Coordinates of C-alpha atoms in Angstrom, one line a residue:
M1 CA -0.1 -0.3 0.1
D2 CA 1.5 3.5 -1.0
L3 CA 1.5 6.1 1.8
S4 CA 1.4 10.0 0.7
L5 CA 4.2 11.5 2.3
A6 CA 2.0 12.7 4.8
E7 CA 0.8 9.9 6.2
R8 CA 5.2 8.2 6.0
R9 CA 5.9 11.7 8.3
R10 CA 2.9 10.8 10.9
S11 CA 4.2 6.9 10.9
E12 CA 7.7 8.1 11.3
I13 CA 6.9 10.2 14.2
I14 CA 4.7 7.5 15.7
E15 CA 7.8 5.4 15.4
A16 CA 10.9 7.5 16.7
A17 CA 7.7 8.8 19.6
L18 CA 7.8 4.9 20.9
E19 CA 11.0 4.7 20.8
V20 CA 11.8 7.9 22.9
F21 CA 9.0 6.8 25.4
S22 CA 10.5 3.3 25.9
E23 CA 13.8 4.7 26.2
K24 CA 13.0 7.3 28.6
G25 CA 9.5 7.2 29.6
Y26 CA 6.5 9.8 29.3
H27 CA 7.7 12.2 31.6
A28 CA 11.5 12.4 31.0
A29 CA 10.6 12.0 26.9
K30 CA 10.5 15.9 25.5
I31 CA 8.9 16.9 22.7
E32 CA 12.2 18.2 20.8
D33 CA 13.9 14.4 21.8
I34 CA 10.6 13.1 19.3
A35 CA 12.4 15.7 16.3
T36 CA 15.7 15.4 17.2
R37 CA 16.2 11.5 16.6
L38 CA 14.1 12.2 13.0
N39 CA 16.1 15.7 12.6
I40 CA 12.6 17.5 11.5
G41 CA 12.2 20.8 13.6
H42 CA 9.2 21.3 16.4
G43 CA 7.4 22.8 13.8
T44 CA 7.1 19.7 11.8
F45 CA 6.5 17.5 14.9
Y46 CA 3.2 20.2 15.5
R47 CA 2.3 19.8 12.0
Y48 CA 1.2 16.2 12.9
F49 CA 0.4 16.3 16.4
K50 CA -1.0 18.5 19.3
N51 CA 1.3 18.4 22.0
K52 CA 3.1 14.9 23.7
L53 CA 0.3 13.1 25.8
D54 CA -1.1 13.3 21.0
I55 CA 1.5 11.7 20.3
F56 CA 2.1 9.3 23.6
N57 CA -2.2 8.2 22.6
H58 CA -0.8 8.2 18.7
V59 CA 1.9 6.2 19.9
V60 CA -0.5 3.6 22.2
E61 CA -3.3 2.8 19.8
D62 CA -0.7 1.7 17.3
V63 CA 0.8 -0.3 20.0
I64 CA -2.2 -1.9 20.5
S65 CA -2.4 -2.6 16.8
R66 CA 0.6 -4.5 16.2
A67 CA -0.1 -6.8 19.3
T68 CA -3.9 -7.7 18.6
E69 CA -2.4 -8.3 14.6
F70 CA 0.1 -10.0 16.5
V71 CA -2.2 -12.0 18.1
S72 CA -4.8 -12.4 15.8
D73 CA -2.4 -13.9 13.0
I74 CA -1.5 -16.6 15.0
D75 CA -3.2 -20.5 14.3
P76 CA -5.0 -21.5 17.6

């Protein structure tokens, strides 16, 4: 499936945020950490997400989605 540039960028930010939250925890993680990991500016981050809680919620949704796919692929 071809994703638009915006969809790819959004996915990249979610993936980078997952890594940052995993390494630092929610409270220690900063938007700057996520942006720096992707070599993007803060403005680019805020084009896709409102704030740290917003990106965190998207990360959680992504992790749950991946886990659900994994579990449903297991043969009973």
